Short mmCIF file of C-alpha atoms and ligand atoms in Angstrom, two decimals:
data_model
loop_
_atom_site.label_atom_id
_atom_site.label_comp_id
_atom_site.label_asym_id
_atom_site.label_seq_id
_atom_site.Cartn_x
_atom_site.Cartn_y
_atom_site.Cartn_z
CA MET A 1 -20.89 -24.54 15.16
CA SER A 2 -18.36 -21.95 14.37
CA PRO A 3 -17.33 -20.88 10.92
CA ASN A 4 -14.26 -19.38 10.85
CA ILE A 5 -13.10 -17.23 8.74
CA PRO A 6 -9.27 -16.41 8.46
CA PHE A 7 -9.41 -12.55 8.40
CA ASN A 8 -7.33 -13.18 4.76
CA LYS A 9 -6.74 -15.19 3.10
CA PRO A 10 -4.02 -16.06 0.13
CA PHE A 11 -5.41 -17.36 -3.39
CA ILE A 12 -4.72 -18.59 -6.80
CA VAL A 13 -6.92 -17.38 -10.21
CA GLY A 14 -5.28 -18.46 -13.06
CA ARG A 15 -2.04 -19.38 -14.77
CA GLU A 16 0.25 -18.71 -11.27
CA LEU A 17 1.67 -22.40 -11.24
CA TYR A 18 1.78 -22.74 -14.82
CA TYR A 19 4.03 -20.17 -15.21
CA ILE A 20 6.23 -20.93 -12.14
CA SER A 21 6.45 -23.94 -14.37
CA GLN A 22 7.80 -22.28 -17.31
CA ALA A 23 10.04 -19.96 -15.87
CA VAL A 24 11.56 -23.27 -14.62
CA ILE A 25 11.54 -25.10 -17.77
CA GLU A 26 12.99 -21.95 -19.39
CA GLY A 27 15.82 -21.48 -17.22
CA HIS A 28 15.38 -18.33 -15.48
CA LEU A 29 15.17 -18.23 -11.97
CA SER A 30 17.32 -15.10 -11.09
CA GLY A 31 15.61 -11.45 -11.72
CA ASP A 32 14.42 -9.88 -14.70
CA GLY A 33 13.76 -12.55 -17.19
CA LYS A 34 10.58 -12.62 -19.40
CA PHE A 35 8.17 -13.34 -16.77
CA SER A 36 9.42 -9.04 -14.58
CA LYS A 37 9.41 -7.61 -17.77
CA LEU A 38 5.97 -8.55 -18.78
CA CYS A 39 4.72 -7.71 -15.30
CA GLN A 40 6.89 -4.19 -15.78
CA ASN A 41 5.28 -3.60 -18.91
CA TRP A 42 1.73 -4.42 -18.21
CA LEU A 43 2.36 -1.52 -15.10
CA GLU A 44 3.68 0.45 -17.70
CA THR A 45 0.96 0.60 -20.01
CA ARG A 46 -2.22 -0.21 -17.56
CA LEU A 47 -1.67 2.40 -15.07
CA ASN A 48 0.51 4.84 -17.47
CA THR A 49 3.77 5.39 -16.13
CA PRO A 50 7.41 5.41 -17.93
CA LYS A 51 9.13 3.76 -15.84
CA ALA A 52 7.90 0.40 -13.55
CA LEU A 53 10.94 -2.04 -12.32
CA LEU A 54 10.02 -5.13 -9.77
CA THR A 55 10.93 -4.76 -6.38
CA HIS A 56 10.99 -8.01 -3.62
CA SER A 57 8.32 -5.45 -1.64
CA CYS A 58 7.00 -2.32 -1.01
CA THR A 59 9.65 -1.93 2.05
CA ALA A 60 12.04 -3.00 -1.25
CA ALA A 61 10.48 0.48 -3.31
CA LEU A 62 10.78 2.69 -0.67
CA GLU A 63 14.21 2.12 0.29
CA ILE A 64 14.48 2.85 -3.78
CA ALA A 65 12.49 5.80 -3.26
CA ALA A 66 14.65 7.13 -0.07
CA ILE A 67 18.02 6.81 -1.89
CA LEU A 68 16.66 8.67 -5.42
CA CYS A 69 15.36 11.43 -3.32
CA ASP A 70 18.25 11.78 -2.13
CA ILE A 71 17.80 12.18 1.61
CA LYS A 72 20.73 13.14 3.49
CA PRO A 73 20.70 13.36 7.34
CA GLY A 74 18.10 15.47 9.21
CA ASP A 75 16.46 15.90 6.33
CA GLU A 76 12.85 16.08 6.58
CA ILE A 77 10.00 13.72 5.35
CA ILE A 78 6.22 15.11 6.25
CA MET A 79 4.13 11.93 6.58
CA PRO A 80 0.79 10.38 8.12
CA SER A 81 1.16 8.37 12.06
CA PHE A 82 -1.23 6.40 10.91
CA THR A 83 0.42 4.25 8.15
CA PHE A 84 3.02 0.38 8.49
CA VAL A 85 6.60 1.26 9.52
CA SER A 86 8.37 0.98 6.16
CA THR A 87 6.51 4.34 5.47
CA ALA A 88 9.01 5.76 8.11
CA ASN A 89 11.94 3.27 8.08
CA ALA A 90 12.72 3.44 5.10
CA PHE A 91 14.11 7.26 5.10
CA VAL A 92 15.27 7.08 8.83
CA LEU A 93 17.26 4.12 6.84
CA ARG A 94 19.01 7.60 5.18
CA GLY A 95 19.49 9.53 8.17
CA GLY A 96 15.94 11.43 7.51
CA VAL A 97 13.50 12.87 9.97
CA PRO A 98 10.25 12.02 9.59
CA VAL A 99 7.66 14.26 10.66
CA PHE A 100 4.53 13.14 11.32
CA VAL A 101 1.19 14.46 10.27
CA ASP A 102 -2.44 13.88 11.80
CA ILE A 103 -5.10 12.30 9.28
CA ARG A 104 -9.07 13.57 7.95
CA SER A 105 -11.37 11.96 9.68
CA ASP A 106 -13.09 10.73 6.88
CA THR A 107 -10.37 9.41 4.79
CA LEU A 108 -8.43 8.30 7.09
CA ASN A 109 -5.34 10.37 5.08
CA LEU A 110 -3.00 12.50 5.54
CA ASP A 111 -4.69 15.67 6.28
CA GLU A 112 -3.75 18.33 3.02
CA ASN A 113 -4.61 21.55 5.31
CA LEU A 114 -1.92 20.24 7.65
CA VAL A 115 0.86 19.82 5.75
CA SER A 116 1.81 23.66 5.10
CA ARG A 117 2.32 24.41 8.59
CA ALA A 118 4.80 21.74 9.06
CA ILE A 119 7.35 22.91 6.15
CA THR A 120 11.16 23.71 7.82
CA SER A 121 13.96 24.65 5.47
CA ARG A 122 14.85 20.83 5.69
CA THR A 123 11.78 19.57 4.46
CA LYS A 124 12.90 17.70 1.11
CA VAL A 125 9.67 15.05 0.69
CA ILE A 126 5.62 14.59 1.30
CA VAL A 127 4.81 10.74 1.54
CA PRO A 128 1.39 10.77 1.17
CA VAL A 129 -0.49 6.93 2.25
CA HIS A 130 -3.04 5.88 0.33
CA TYR A 131 -4.74 3.72 3.04
CA ALA A 132 -7.47 0.97 2.11
CA GLY A 133 -6.65 2.22 -1.61
CA VAL A 134 -8.50 6.25 -1.05
CA PRO A 135 -6.79 8.71 -2.63
CA CYS A 136 -4.87 11.11 -0.74
CA ASP A 137 -5.99 14.75 -2.39
CA MET A 138 -3.33 14.47 -4.76
CA GLY A 139 -4.26 17.79 -6.45
CA LYS A 140 -3.65 19.78 -3.28
CA LEU A 141 0.04 17.75 -2.42
CA SER A 142 0.93 17.98 -5.41
CA LYS A 143 0.15 21.94 -5.46
CA ILE A 144 2.47 22.04 -2.08
CA ALA A 145 5.40 20.37 -3.24
CA SER A 146 5.57 22.34 -6.42
CA GLU A 147 5.32 25.48 -4.39
CA ASN A 148 7.50 24.90 -2.05
CA GLY A 149 10.43 22.15 -4.43
CA LEU A 150 9.23 19.43 -2.09
CA LEU A 151 9.55 15.68 -4.08
CA ILE A 152 6.29 13.25 -3.79
CA VAL A 153 6.76 9.88 -2.61
CA GLU A 154 3.61 7.83 -2.61
CA ASP A 155 3.19 4.71 -0.39
CA ALA A 156 0.42 3.12 -2.55
CA ALA A 157 0.89 -0.35 -1.36
CA GLN A 158 -2.88 -0.35 -0.73
CA GLY A 159 -3.78 1.78 -3.54
CA LEU A 160 -3.62 -0.74 -6.87
CA LEU A 161 -6.00 0.34 -9.54
CA SER A 162 -7.58 2.71 -7.86
CA GLN A 163 -7.80 5.92 -9.26
CA TYR A 164 -7.23 10.18 -8.29
CA LYS A 165 -9.08 12.19 -10.68
CA GLY A 166 -8.30 9.58 -13.57
CA LYS A 167 -5.15 8.99 -13.42
CA SER A 168 -3.46 5.52 -11.28
CA LEU A 169 -2.26 6.03 -7.31
CA GLY A 170 1.27 5.35 -7.90
CA THR A 171 1.63 7.65 -11.38
CA ILE A 172 1.06 10.92 -9.63
CA GLY A 173 3.96 12.15 -7.45
CA HIS A 174 7.64 11.83 -8.58
CA LEU A 175 7.30 7.75 -7.31
CA GLY A 176 4.92 5.69 -6.40
CA CYS A 177 5.27 2.27 -4.28
CA LEU A 178 3.22 -0.93 -5.02
CA SER A 179 3.40 -3.81 -2.66
CA PHE A 180 1.89 -7.49 -4.15
CA HIS A 181 2.35 -8.90 -0.17
CA GLU A 182 0.19 -11.68 -0.03
CA THR A 183 -2.32 -9.35 2.26
CA LYS A 184 -2.65 -6.83 -0.63
CA ASN A 185 -5.39 -7.43 -3.43
CA ILE A 186 -2.68 -8.92 -6.06
CA ILE A 187 -0.46 -11.17 -4.42
CA SER A 188 2.87 -12.38 -4.83
CA GLY A 189 3.28 -13.68 -1.70
CA GLU A 190 6.24 -10.87 -1.03
CA GLY A 191 6.79 -8.74 -3.83
CA GLY A 192 6.29 -4.92 -4.92
CA ALA A 193 7.52 -2.10 -6.97
CA ILE A 194 8.40 1.22 -7.96
CA LEU A 195 6.89 3.84 -10.18
CA ILE A 196 9.59 5.65 -12.03
CA ASN A 197 6.85 8.74 -13.25
CA ASP A 198 9.93 11.46 -13.07
CA GLU A 199 12.13 10.25 -15.70
CA LYS A 200 15.28 12.34 -14.93
CA LEU A 201 15.26 9.36 -12.17
CA ILE A 202 15.00 6.59 -14.46
CA GLU A 203 18.68 5.55 -15.03
CA ARG A 204 19.63 6.17 -11.31
CA ALA A 205 16.56 3.39 -10.13
CA GLU A 206 17.79 0.63 -11.94
CA ILE A 207 21.18 1.34 -11.04
CA ILE A 208 20.06 1.44 -7.23
CA ARG A 209 18.13 -1.62 -7.86
CA GLU A 210 21.35 -3.85 -9.41
CA LYS A 211 23.63 -3.43 -5.94
CA GLY A 212 24.70 0.16 -7.86
CA THR A 213 25.73 -1.66 -11.45
CA ASN A 214 24.56 -0.58 -14.58
CA ARG A 215 24.09 -3.82 -15.03
CA GLU A 216 20.68 -2.73 -17.04
CA LYS A 217 23.01 -0.06 -19.43
CA PHE A 218 25.76 -3.37 -19.62
CA PHE A 219 21.85 -5.93 -20.87
CA ARG A 220 21.12 -3.26 -23.56
CA GLY A 221 24.62 -2.78 -25.37
CA ASP A 222 24.65 1.27 -23.86
CA VAL A 223 27.87 1.03 -22.51
CA ASP A 224 30.77 -2.31 -22.71
CA LYS A 225 31.62 -2.59 -19.45
CA TYR A 226 29.53 -3.21 -16.49
CA THR A 227 30.82 -1.95 -13.19
CA TRP A 228 29.85 -0.24 -9.52
CA VAL A 229 28.53 3.76 -9.90
CA ASP A 230 26.67 4.19 -7.51
CA ILE A 231 25.61 3.18 -3.44
CA GLY A 232 22.59 0.51 -4.32
CA SER A 233 21.53 -3.21 -3.17
CA SER A 234 19.95 -6.15 -4.42
CA TYR A 235 16.12 -5.45 -4.76
CA LEU A 236 14.50 -7.31 -7.85
CA PRO A 237 12.49 -10.30 -7.34
CA SER A 238 13.26 -14.01 -8.83
CA GLU A 239 11.65 -14.88 -11.93
CA LEU A 240 9.77 -16.66 -9.39
CA ILE A 241 7.28 -13.76 -7.98
CA GLY A 242 7.21 -12.64 -11.63
CA ALA A 243 6.01 -16.23 -13.00
CA PHE A 244 3.15 -16.24 -10.00
CA LEU A 245 2.28 -12.33 -10.61
CA PHE A 246 2.02 -12.27 -14.37
CA ALA A 247 -1.13 -14.48 -14.17
CA GLN A 248 -1.86 -11.96 -10.87
CA LEU A 249 -2.14 -8.96 -12.69
CA GLU A 250 -3.95 -10.90 -16.02
CA ASN A 251 -6.80 -11.33 -13.78
CA SER A 252 -6.56 -7.97 -12.04
CA GLU A 253 -9.70 -6.78 -12.90
CA LYS A 254 -11.69 -9.71 -11.80
CA ILE A 255 -9.76 -9.58 -8.40
CA THR A 256 -10.34 -5.92 -8.19
CA LEU A 257 -14.24 -6.37 -8.61
CA ALA A 258 -14.42 -9.29 -6.33
CA ARG A 259 -13.31 -7.46 -4.09
CA THR A 260 -15.07 -4.23 -4.40
CA ARG A 261 -18.08 -6.68 -4.37
CA SER A 262 -17.84 -8.03 -1.08
CA PHE A 263 -17.32 -4.76 0.40
CA GLN A 264 -20.18 -2.76 -0.89
CA LEU A 265 -21.43 -5.84 0.77
CA TYR A 266 -20.61 -4.89 3.51
CA HIS A 267 -21.81 -1.42 3.25
CA GLU A 268 -25.00 -1.87 2.59
CA LEU A 269 -24.85 -5.15 5.43
CA LEU A 270 -23.91 -2.89 8.53
CA LYS A 271 -25.43 0.34 6.89
CA PRO A 272 -28.08 0.10 9.53
CA LEU A 273 -26.27 -0.48 12.62
CA ALA A 274 -24.19 2.72 11.16
CA SER A 275 -27.22 4.74 11.06
CA THR A 276 -27.78 3.92 14.42
CA GLY A 277 -24.43 6.00 15.77
CA LYS A 278 -22.95 3.02 16.99
CA ILE A 279 -20.65 2.23 14.83
CA ARG A 280 -19.06 4.35 11.61
CA ILE A 281 -18.26 2.75 8.39
CA PRO A 282 -16.10 3.78 5.06
CA PRO A 283 -17.35 6.64 3.06
CA ILE A 284 -18.79 5.11 -0.58
CA ASP A 285 -18.63 8.51 -2.27
CA ASP A 286 -14.78 7.05 -3.96
CA PHE A 287 -16.69 4.33 -5.69
CA PRO A 288 -16.20 3.09 -8.52
CA THR A 289 -12.43 4.75 -8.49
CA SER A 290 -11.55 2.40 -5.92
CA ASN A 291 -10.21 -0.66 -5.23
CA GLY A 292 -11.88 -2.21 -2.15
CA HIS A 293 -8.83 -3.16 -0.26
CA ILE A 294 -9.50 -2.76 3.33
CA PHE A 295 -13.38 -2.22 4.94
CA TYR A 296 -13.44 -0.57 8.68
CA ILE A 297 -15.59 -0.47 11.31
CA ILE A 298 -15.05 2.53 13.90
CA THR A 299 -15.75 1.70 17.29
CA SER A 300 -16.79 4.73 19.56
CA SER A 301 -13.93 3.24 22.51
CA LEU A 302 -10.83 1.47 23.02
CA ASP A 303 -12.64 -1.10 25.28
CA GLU A 304 -15.77 -2.12 23.57
CA ARG A 305 -12.67 -2.44 20.21
CA THR A 306 -11.52 -4.84 22.26
CA ARG A 307 -14.51 -6.66 23.25
CA LEU A 308 -15.82 -6.79 19.84
CA LEU A 309 -12.69 -8.18 18.76
CA ASP A 310 -12.96 -10.95 21.60
CA HIS A 311 -16.95 -11.36 20.16
CA LEU A 312 -16.13 -11.95 16.79
CA ARG A 313 -13.10 -14.48 17.68
CA LYS A 314 -14.85 -16.84 20.00
CA SER A 315 -17.36 -16.80 17.04
CA GLY A 316 -14.31 -17.59 14.58
CA ILE A 317 -14.33 -14.33 12.87
CA ASN A 318 -10.52 -13.23 12.79
CA GLY A 319 -11.08 -8.55 12.77
CA VAL A 320 -7.60 -7.47 12.85
CA PHE A 321 -6.61 -3.99 14.23
CA HIS A 322 -3.90 -1.28 12.78
CA TYR A 323 -1.68 0.63 13.11
CA VAL A 324 0.23 1.77 16.29
CA PRO A 325 0.90 5.65 15.08
CA LEU A 326 4.22 5.36 14.76
CA HIS A 327 4.64 8.08 16.38
CA SER A 328 4.13 6.93 19.74
CA SER A 329 6.12 3.52 18.87
CA PRO A 330 9.81 2.99 20.30
CA ALA A 331 11.38 3.95 16.95
CA GLY A 332 8.94 6.86 15.76
CA GLN A 333 9.92 9.02 19.20
CA LYS A 334 13.54 8.07 18.70
CA PHE A 335 13.80 9.15 15.02
CA GLY A 336 10.42 11.14 14.43
CA ARG A 337 8.47 13.90 15.74
CA PRO A 338 4.76 14.89 15.31
CA ASN A 339 3.99 18.00 14.72
CA GLY A 340 0.94 19.73 16.23
CA SER A 341 -1.62 17.26 17.38
CA LEU A 342 -2.59 14.05 15.88
CA ARG A 343 -6.27 13.88 17.40
CA VAL A 344 -7.34 11.79 14.74
CA THR A 345 -4.24 9.41 14.23
CA GLU A 346 -4.60 8.41 18.63
CA GLU A 347 -8.12 8.05 17.70
CA ILE A 348 -8.57 6.11 14.88
CA SER A 349 -5.63 3.41 15.51
CA GLU A 350 -7.87 2.66 19.58
CA ARG A 351 -11.03 2.13 17.55
CA LEU A 352 -10.21 0.93 14.13
CA ILE A 353 -11.15 -3.17 13.35
CA ARG A 354 -10.34 -4.35 10.00
CA LEU A 355 -13.06 -6.77 8.88
CA PRO A 356 -12.07 -10.88 6.48
CA LEU A 357 -11.85 -9.23 3.22
CA PHE A 358 -10.31 -12.17 0.62
CA TYR A 359 -11.26 -12.89 -3.43
CA GLU A 360 -12.64 -16.05 -2.15
CA ILE A 361 -14.62 -14.48 0.82
CA THR A 362 -18.11 -14.93 -0.01
CA SER A 363 -21.69 -13.56 0.44
CA GLU A 364 -22.74 -16.04 3.52
CA MET A 365 -19.36 -15.62 5.10
CA ILE A 366 -19.21 -11.41 4.95
CA GLU A 367 -23.76 -11.68 6.15
CA SER A 368 -21.84 -14.05 9.44
CA VAL A 369 -19.71 -11.28 10.25
CA VAL A 370 -22.45 -8.54 9.80
CA LYS A 371 -24.63 -10.97 11.96
CA GLU A 372 -22.20 -11.41 14.52
CA ILE A 373 -21.32 -7.47 14.95
CA GLU A 374 -24.75 -6.67 15.02
CA SER A 375 -25.22 -9.46 17.64
CA PHE A 376 -22.67 -7.72 19.85
CA TYR A 377 -24.21 -4.32 19.73
CA ASN A 378 -27.47 -5.21 20.35
C1 PLP B 401 1.52 -2.94 3.20
C2 PLP B 401 2.44 -2.14 3.27
C3 PLP B 401 3.13 -1.52 3.42
C4 PLP B 401 4.71 -2.79 3.07
O1 PLP B 401 4.79 -3.72 1.48
P1 PLP B 401 5.58 -5.00 2.21
O2 PLP B 401 5.39 -5.08 0.13
O3 PLP B 401 5.51 -5.58 2.51
O4 PLP B 401 6.92 -4.41 1.87
C5 PLP B 401 4.10 -0.07 3.35
N1 PLP B 401 3.07 0.82 3.24
C6 PLP B 401 1.45 0.48 3.16
C7 PLP B 401 0.87 1.61 3.67
C8 PLP B 401 1.27 -1.29 3.33
O5 PLP B 401 0.14 -0.86 3.82
#
């Protein structure tokens, strides 16, 4: 019998439905009500940042970030090509040009040693993407940014509750963007947040998120009129999202622990196969500062990956692959450009498989996934 193990499964851990009904009963369903504020306070306190604003997605948070960075047509933004489209799209919407730099073959993160040579007089921002919740080398990247007068926007969509040298991911650059999409660790279906770590950017961030109005200042009583003052859009989520999310945040330690335990079990069970050199698995040195967001294996070729995914699917196991490198995608070719060779990006994107990993995955499920991988290789 096939086990039928999905790749991902949304879940409830605590008071999600109770808080949603409370929001309805209290009669405040638009944004920035009690639960949204509770989430924002939680993020500010737990992650240690002066300002967190909920958004309806990480994509929205990245778009706010691009406006805050004052991206003008032709400005260049250094980022990996091995990432989700929103990392680039947010800047392209402002006329920016993504400059794609290769990743490191160990962490699959932006290779900090290749960043300096990609800088030109048009470069404005570096976007480190913390792949799988594993931190980029923020020490080196921050140094490069400050020496060249660049801003750092962290794409921490996968990085909630991971740390780099004691600092939470998303709080190290000028701005950080989080995702609560149902495939991430902490979820609200769709959802995100922008962390404004540079206090000079807070007031404008509030305006951009509120359709370009000074509504937030008006509510605080700082101004007596509420009016249109800047560009912006509607980037805030409904209270229903905030209510669901707050229940998840209350249980964030439990969720992260379950996730890192599953990661560690995969690691332990696949180690013997990895030591034969047939597959590669993630380095585990980053624990306990990482959040167990993704467990991947790297096969030796595209053809082998296709056959393994097929083998797993026939056994009821849904593995997935990503990303189609942005520099080779139709829009990436039109709007961006590669800097130097992207050999590691190209190799990894053809050979990586993400294994099923979600809050409620059991040890038995992980054992069956590993058994099927082993049977494929034997
Ligand atoms: C998931 C993800 C996003 C987009 O998040 P949404 O909340 O779905 O908009 C952006 N960047 C990375 C690296 C992601 O993994």
